[in-house]
Short mmCIF file of C-alpha atoms in Angstrom, two decimals:
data_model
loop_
_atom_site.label_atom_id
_atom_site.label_comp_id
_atom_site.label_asym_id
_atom_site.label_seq_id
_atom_site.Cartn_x
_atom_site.Cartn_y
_atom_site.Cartn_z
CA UNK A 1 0.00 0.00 0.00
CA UNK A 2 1.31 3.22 -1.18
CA UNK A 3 1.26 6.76 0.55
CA UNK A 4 0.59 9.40 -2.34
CA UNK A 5 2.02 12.66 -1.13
CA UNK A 6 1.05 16.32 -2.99
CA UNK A 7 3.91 17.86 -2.75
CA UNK A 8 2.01 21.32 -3.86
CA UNK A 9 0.68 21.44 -0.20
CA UNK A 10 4.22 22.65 0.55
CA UNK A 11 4.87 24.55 -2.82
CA UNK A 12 1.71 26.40 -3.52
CA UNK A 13 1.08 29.97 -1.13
CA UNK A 14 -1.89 29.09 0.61
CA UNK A 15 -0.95 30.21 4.31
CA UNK A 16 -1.58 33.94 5.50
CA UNK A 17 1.87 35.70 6.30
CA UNK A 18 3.27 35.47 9.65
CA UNK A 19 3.76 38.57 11.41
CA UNK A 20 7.63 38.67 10.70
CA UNK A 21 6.85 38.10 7.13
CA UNK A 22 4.76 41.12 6.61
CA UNK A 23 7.51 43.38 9.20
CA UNK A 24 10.36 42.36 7.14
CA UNK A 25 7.73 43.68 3.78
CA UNK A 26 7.27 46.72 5.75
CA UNK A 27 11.01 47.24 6.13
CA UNK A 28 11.38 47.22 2.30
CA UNK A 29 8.69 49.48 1.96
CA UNK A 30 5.84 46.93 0.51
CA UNK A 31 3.00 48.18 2.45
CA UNK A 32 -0.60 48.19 1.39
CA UNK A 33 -1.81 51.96 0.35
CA UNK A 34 -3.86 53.47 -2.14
CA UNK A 35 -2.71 55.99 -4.68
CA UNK A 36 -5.98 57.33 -5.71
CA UNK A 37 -7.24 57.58 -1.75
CA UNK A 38 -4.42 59.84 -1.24
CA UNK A 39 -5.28 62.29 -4.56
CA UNK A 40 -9.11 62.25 -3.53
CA UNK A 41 -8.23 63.12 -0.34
CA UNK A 42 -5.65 65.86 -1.69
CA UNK A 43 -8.13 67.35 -4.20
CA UNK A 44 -10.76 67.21 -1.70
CA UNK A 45 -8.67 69.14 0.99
CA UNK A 46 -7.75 71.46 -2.11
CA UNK A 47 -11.04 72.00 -3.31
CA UNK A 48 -12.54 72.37 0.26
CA UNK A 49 -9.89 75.30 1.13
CA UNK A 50 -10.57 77.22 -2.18
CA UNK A 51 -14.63 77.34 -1.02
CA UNK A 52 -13.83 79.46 1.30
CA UNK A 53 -10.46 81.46 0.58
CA UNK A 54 -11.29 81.70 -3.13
CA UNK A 55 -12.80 85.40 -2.94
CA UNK A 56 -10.04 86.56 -1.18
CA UNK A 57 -7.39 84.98 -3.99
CA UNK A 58 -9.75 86.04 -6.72
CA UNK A 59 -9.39 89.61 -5.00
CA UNK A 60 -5.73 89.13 -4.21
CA UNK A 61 -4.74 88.20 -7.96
CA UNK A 62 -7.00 91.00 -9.33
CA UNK A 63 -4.85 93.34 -7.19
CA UNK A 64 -2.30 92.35 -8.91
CA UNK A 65 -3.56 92.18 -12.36
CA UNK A 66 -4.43 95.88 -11.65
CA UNK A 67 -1.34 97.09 -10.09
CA UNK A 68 0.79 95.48 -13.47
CA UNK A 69 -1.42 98.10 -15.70
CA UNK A 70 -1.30 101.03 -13.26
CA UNK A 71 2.39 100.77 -11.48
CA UNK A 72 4.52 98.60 -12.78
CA UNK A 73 4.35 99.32 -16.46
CA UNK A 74 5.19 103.43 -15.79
CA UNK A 75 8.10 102.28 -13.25
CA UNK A 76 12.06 103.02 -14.08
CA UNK A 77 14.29 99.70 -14.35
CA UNK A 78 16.51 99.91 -12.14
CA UNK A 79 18.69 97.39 -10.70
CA UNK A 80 16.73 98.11 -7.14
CA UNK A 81 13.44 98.45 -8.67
CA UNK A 82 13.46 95.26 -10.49
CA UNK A 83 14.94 93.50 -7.14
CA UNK A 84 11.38 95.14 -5.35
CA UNK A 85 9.13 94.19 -8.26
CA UNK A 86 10.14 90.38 -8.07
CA UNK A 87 10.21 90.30 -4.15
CA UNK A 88 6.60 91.70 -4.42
CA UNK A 89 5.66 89.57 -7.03
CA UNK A 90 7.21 86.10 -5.22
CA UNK A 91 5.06 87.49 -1.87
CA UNK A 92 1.88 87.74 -3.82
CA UNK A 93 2.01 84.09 -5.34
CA UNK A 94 3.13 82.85 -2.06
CA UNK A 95 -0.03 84.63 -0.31
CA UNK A 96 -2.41 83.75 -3.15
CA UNK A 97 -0.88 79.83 -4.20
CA UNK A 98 1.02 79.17 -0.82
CA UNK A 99 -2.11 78.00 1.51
CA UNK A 100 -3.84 75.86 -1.24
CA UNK A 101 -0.43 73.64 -1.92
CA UNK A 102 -0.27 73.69 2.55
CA UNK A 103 -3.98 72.24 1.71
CA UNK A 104 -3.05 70.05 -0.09
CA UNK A 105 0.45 68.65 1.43
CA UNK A 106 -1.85 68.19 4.68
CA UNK A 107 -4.70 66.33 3.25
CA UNK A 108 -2.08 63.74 1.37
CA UNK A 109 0.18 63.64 4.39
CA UNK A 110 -2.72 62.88 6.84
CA UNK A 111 -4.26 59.74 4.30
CA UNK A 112 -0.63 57.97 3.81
CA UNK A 113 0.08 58.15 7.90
CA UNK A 114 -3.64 57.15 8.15
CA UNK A 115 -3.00 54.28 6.10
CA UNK A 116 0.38 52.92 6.79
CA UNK A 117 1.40 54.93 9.64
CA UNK A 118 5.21 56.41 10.40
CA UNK A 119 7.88 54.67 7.45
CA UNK A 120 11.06 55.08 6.56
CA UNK A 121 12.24 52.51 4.16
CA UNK A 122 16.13 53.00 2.58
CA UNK A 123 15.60 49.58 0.85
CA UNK A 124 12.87 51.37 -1.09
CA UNK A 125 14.78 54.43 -2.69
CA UNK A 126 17.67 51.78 -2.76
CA UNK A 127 18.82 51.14 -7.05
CA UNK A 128 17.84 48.64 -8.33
CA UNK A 129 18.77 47.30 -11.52
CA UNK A 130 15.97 45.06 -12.42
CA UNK A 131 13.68 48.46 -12.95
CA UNK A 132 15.29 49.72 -15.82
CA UNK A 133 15.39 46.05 -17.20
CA UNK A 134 13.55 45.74 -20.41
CA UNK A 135 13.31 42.31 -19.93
CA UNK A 136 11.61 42.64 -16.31
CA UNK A 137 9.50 46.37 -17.37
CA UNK A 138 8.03 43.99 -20.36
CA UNK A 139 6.78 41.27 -17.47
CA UNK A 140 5.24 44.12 -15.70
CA UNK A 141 3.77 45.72 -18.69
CA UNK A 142 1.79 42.39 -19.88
CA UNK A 143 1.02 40.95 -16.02
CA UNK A 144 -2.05 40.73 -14.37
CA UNK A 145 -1.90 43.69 -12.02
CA UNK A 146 -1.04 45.48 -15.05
CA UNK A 147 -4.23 44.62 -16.84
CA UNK A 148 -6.56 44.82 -13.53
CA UNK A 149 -5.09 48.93 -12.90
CA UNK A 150 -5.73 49.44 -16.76
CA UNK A 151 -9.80 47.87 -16.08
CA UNK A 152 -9.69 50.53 -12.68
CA UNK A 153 -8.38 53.46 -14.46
CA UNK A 154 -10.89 52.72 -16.88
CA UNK A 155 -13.67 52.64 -14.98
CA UNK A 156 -12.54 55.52 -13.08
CA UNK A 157 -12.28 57.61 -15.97
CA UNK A 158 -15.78 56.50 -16.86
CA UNK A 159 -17.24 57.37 -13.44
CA UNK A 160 -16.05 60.22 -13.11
CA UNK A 161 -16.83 61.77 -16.81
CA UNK A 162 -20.33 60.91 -16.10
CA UNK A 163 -20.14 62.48 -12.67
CA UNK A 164 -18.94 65.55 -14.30
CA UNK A 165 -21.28 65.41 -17.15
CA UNK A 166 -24.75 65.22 -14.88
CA UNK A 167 -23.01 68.44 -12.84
CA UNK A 168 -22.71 70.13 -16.17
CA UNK A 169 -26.20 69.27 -17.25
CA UNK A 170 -27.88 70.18 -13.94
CA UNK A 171 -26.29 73.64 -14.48
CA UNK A 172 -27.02 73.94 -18.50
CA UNK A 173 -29.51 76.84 -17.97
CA UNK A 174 -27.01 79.22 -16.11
CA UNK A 175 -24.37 77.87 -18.64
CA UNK A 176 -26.33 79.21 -21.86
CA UNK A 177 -26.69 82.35 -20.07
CA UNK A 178 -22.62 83.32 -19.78
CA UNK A 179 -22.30 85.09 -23.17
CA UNK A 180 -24.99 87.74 -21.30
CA UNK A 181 -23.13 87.98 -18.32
CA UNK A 182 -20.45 90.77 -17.40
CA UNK A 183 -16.61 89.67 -17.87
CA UNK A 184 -16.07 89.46 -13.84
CA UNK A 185 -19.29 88.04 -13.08
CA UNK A 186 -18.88 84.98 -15.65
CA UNK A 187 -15.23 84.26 -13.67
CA UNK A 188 -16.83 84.17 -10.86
CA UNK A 189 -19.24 82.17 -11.54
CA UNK A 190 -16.67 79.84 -13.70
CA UNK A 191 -14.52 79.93 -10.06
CA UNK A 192 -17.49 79.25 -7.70
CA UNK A 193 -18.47 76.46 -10.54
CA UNK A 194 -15.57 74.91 -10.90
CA UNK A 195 -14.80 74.95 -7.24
CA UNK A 196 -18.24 72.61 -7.07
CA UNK A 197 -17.08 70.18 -9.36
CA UNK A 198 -13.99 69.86 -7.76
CA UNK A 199 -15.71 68.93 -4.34
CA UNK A 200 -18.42 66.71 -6.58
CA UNK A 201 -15.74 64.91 -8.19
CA UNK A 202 -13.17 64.71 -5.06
CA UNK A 203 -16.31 63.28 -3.34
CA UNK A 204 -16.97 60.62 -5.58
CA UNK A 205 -12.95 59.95 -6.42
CA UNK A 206 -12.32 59.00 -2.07
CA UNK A 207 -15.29 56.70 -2.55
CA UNK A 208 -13.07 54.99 -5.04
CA UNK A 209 -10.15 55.56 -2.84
CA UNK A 210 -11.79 53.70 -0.23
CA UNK A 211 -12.88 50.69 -2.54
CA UNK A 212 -9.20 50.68 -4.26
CA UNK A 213 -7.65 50.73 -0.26
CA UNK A 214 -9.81 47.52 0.65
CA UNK A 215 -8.33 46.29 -2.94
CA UNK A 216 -4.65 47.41 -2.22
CA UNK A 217 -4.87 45.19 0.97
CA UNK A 218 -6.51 42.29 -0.24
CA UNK A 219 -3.48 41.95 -3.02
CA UNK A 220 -0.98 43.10 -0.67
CA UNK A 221 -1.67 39.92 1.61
CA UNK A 222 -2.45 37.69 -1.21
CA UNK A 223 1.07 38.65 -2.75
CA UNK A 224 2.57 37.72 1.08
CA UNK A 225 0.87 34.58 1.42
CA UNK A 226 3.75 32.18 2.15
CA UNK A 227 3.52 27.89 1.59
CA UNK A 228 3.70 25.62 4.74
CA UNK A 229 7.33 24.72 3.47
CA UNK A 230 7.78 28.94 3.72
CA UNK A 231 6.58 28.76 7.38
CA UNK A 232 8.54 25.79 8.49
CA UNK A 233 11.83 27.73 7.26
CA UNK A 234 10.61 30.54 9.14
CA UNK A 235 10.20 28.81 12.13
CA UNK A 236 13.52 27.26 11.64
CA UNK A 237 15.48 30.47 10.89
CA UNK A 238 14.12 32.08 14.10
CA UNK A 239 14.06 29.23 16.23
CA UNK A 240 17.39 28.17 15.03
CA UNK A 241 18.33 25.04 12.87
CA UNK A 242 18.26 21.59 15.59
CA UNK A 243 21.73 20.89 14.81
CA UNK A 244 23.60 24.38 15.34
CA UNK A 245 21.59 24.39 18.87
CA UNK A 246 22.33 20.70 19.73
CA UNK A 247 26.06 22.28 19.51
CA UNK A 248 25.68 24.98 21.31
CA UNK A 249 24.10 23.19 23.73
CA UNK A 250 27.10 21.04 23.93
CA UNK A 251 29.49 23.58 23.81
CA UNK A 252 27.50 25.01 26.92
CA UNK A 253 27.53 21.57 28.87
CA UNK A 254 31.47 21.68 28.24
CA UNK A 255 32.24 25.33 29.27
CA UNK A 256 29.61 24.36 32.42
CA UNK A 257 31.62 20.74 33.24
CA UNK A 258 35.39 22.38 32.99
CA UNK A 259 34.34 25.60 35.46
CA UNK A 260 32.43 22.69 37.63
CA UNK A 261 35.92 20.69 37.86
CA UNK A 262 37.25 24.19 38.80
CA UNK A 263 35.40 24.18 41.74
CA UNK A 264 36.07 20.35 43.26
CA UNK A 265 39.47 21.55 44.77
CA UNK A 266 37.70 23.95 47.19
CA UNK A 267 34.94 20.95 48.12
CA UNK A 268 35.01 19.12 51.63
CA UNK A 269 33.87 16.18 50.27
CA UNK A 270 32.58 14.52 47.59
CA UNK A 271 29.49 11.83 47.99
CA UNK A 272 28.98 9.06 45.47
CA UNK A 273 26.79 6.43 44.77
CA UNK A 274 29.76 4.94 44.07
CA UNK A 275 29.46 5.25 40.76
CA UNK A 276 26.51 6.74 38.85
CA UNK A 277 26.12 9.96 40.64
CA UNK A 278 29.07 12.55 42.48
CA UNK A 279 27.74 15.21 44.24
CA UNK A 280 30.99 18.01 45.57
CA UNK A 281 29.86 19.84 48.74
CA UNK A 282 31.86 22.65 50.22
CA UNK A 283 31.66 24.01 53.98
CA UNK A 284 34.12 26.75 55.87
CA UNK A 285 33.09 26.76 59.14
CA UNK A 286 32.75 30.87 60.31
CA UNK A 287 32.98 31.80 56.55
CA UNK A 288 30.11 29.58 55.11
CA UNK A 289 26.68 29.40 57.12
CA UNK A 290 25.50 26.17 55.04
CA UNK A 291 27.00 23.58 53.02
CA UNK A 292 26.84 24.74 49.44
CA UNK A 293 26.97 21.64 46.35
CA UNK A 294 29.68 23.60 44.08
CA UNK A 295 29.42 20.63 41.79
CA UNK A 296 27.43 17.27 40.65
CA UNK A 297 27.38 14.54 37.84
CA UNK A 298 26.26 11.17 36.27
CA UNK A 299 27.91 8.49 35.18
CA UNK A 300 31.28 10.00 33.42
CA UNK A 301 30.72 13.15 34.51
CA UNK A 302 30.85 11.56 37.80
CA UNK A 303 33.82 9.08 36.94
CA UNK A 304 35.34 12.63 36.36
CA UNK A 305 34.84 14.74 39.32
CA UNK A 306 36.19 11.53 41.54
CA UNK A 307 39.84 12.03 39.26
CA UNK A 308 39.75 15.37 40.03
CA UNK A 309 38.89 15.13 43.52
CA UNK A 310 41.74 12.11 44.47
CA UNK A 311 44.01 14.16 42.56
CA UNK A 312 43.42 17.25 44.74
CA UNK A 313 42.85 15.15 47.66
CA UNK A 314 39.38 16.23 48.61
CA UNK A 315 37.65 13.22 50.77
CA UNK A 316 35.64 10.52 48.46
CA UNK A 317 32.64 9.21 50.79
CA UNK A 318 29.91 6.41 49.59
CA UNK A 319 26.85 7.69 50.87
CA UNK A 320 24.25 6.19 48.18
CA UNK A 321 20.75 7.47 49.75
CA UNK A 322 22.49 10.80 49.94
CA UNK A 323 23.74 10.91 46.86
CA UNK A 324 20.92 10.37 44.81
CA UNK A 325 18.93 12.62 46.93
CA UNK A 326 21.40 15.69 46.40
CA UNK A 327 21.83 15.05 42.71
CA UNK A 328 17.85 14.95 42.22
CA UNK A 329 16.60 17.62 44.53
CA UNK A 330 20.06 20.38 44.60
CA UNK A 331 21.14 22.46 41.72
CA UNK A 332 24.85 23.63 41.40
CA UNK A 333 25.80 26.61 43.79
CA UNK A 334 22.49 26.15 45.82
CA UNK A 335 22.33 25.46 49.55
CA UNK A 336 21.57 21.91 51.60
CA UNK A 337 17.74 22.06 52.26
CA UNK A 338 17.09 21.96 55.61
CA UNK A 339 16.02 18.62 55.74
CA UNK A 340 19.27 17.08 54.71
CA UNK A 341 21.18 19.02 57.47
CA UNK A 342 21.42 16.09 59.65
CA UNK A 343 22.65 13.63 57.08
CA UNK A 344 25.22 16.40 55.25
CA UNK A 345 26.33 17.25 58.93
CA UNK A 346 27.32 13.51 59.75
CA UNK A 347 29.27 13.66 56.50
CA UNK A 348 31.39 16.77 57.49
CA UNK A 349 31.59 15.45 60.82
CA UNK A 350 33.39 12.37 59.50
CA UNK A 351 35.20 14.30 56.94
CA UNK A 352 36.93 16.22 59.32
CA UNK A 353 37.63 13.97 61.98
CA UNK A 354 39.33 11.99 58.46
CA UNK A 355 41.55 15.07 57.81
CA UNK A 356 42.36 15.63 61.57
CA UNK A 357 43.53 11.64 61.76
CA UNK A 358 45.52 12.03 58.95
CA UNK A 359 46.83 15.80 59.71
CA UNK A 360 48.55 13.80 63.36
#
């Protein structure tokens, strides 16, 4: 009986993207925004400031249109007047152009931190060669997203010139009547018209912001989808590959056995079972208030610490109960529980009177 196996469970990108997926997108700057939220929202801050401030730019630029005719034509060119004539010139178009383009940097800076909040992404301004391929802008030109923006600006365009074209109708009767009307009053009305259809269309333009944002998103995590095979490497990378840890692991062990042999020499005694557990205690009487287990071992680690300790001459003592107890229930550098003071005390007791038998 065979097993079949699809091995496009693992190839295919069916799986959402893990939260470290989509940060390392965001670091590249592959984020999920709308273009054409951000100009409907720019044309409708634009549009929205000029409702109220256009009189006083229509008035402003009139001012100036007059004072070109009246002043500036009978003025003498001199070096200093034609310095004063520009300076007054640049102040005017500041005053008159200078809020609308504040407008408008406002309303687009507002939708893109709306929409993908603070970024700063060097890999994104970063060259890259593959945009100027003609190989790769050829791909691009005849792909899918390519065709689906084409259908979008299509139907945008349509929208929009029949948006414009029912404002236009609704306002036919005042529009036949502009050849009657005085020069200033037919820009006026042409200003306050326009500025209508500006706020008509903007209107109608963030609606298809909105729908092209929920769009934007939807592609932006379909293009991050990752396979299980993509997820299991993830998990791999940031979990680190089983074999590199197994050594380090090992490496750790070693470092922790060699300082662990360091510390035998300064040990009272060290209790065996005889052979499958060691267990090194040390005790200063006046210095040390308990005994303290500086090391412990199985099997060849314990074959090990009772080398060291013969060749230092620290006391070897079979005390089997004991040592199993100390090696299950005492880490390294901890103290003797208090109910293992009795037995540990016996030890040290015999210990010593050992060293003070052999010391005579």
């Amino acid at each position: 009986m065979y097993l079949r196996l699809d091995l496009q469970l693992f190839a295919e990108k069916t799986e959402k993207a893990t939260p470290q997926k989509k940060q390392e997108a965001r670091k590249k700057g592959q984020v999920a925004k709308s273009t054409d939220l951000s100009n409907a929202i720019v044309l409708l801050c634009s549009f929205s400031f000029l409702s109220f401030y256009g009189e006083q730019m229509a008035e402003r630029f009139l001012h100036m249109y007059r004072q070109g005719f009246t002043d500036w034509l009978v003025m003498d060119l001199t070096e200093q007047s034609i310095s004063l004539l520009f300076i007054t010139l640049l102040k005017d178009s500041v005053i008159i152009a200078g809020p609308v383009i504040l407008a408008a940097w406002l309303g687009g800076f507002v939708s893109t931190l709306a929409q993908v909040g603070f970024l700063f992404s060097a890999e994104a301004v970063k060259m890259d060669l593959k945009k100027i391929n003609p190989v790769e802008g050829a791909k691009r030109l005849f792909s899918a997203r390519t065709m689906v923006e084409f259908i979008k600006s299509i139907l945008k365009l349509a929208i929009i010139l029949t948006v414009t074209a029912m404002f236009l109708w609704q306002q036919k009767t005042v529009l036949l009547q502009l050849p009657q009307m005085e020069p200033l009053k037919m820009i006026g009305f042409l200003g306050s018209l326009t500025v209508k259809l500006g706020m008509v269309i903007s209107a109608v333009y963030l609606v298809l912001g909105a729908a092209d944002l929920f769009y934007q998103r939807f592609d932006h995590a379909k293009n991050l989808r990752m396979s299980k095979q993509d997820i299991k490497d993830e998990h791999k990378k940031s979990e680190g590959d089983p074999l590199i840890k197994h050594k380090i692991k090992e490496k750790q062990r070693q470092i922790s056995s060699a300082r662990m042999m360091q510390e035998i020499p300064k040990a009272q005694v060290v209790v065996t079972n005889p052979t499958h557990f060691a267990v090194a205690i040390a005790y200063e009487a006046g210095k040390t208030k308990v005994p303290v287990v500086v090391a412990k071992g199985a099997d060849y680690i314990a074959l090990k610490m009772r080398e060291v300790a013969k060749e230092h001459r620290v006391v070897i003592m079979e005390n089997k109960p004991l040592a199993r107890t100390l090696y299950a229930s005492v880490e390294i550098g901890e103290e003797i529980p208090e109910e293992l003071f009795k037995a540990v005390a016996e030890v040290l007791a015999y210990v010593y009177k050992v060293k003070g038998t052999l010391s005579k």
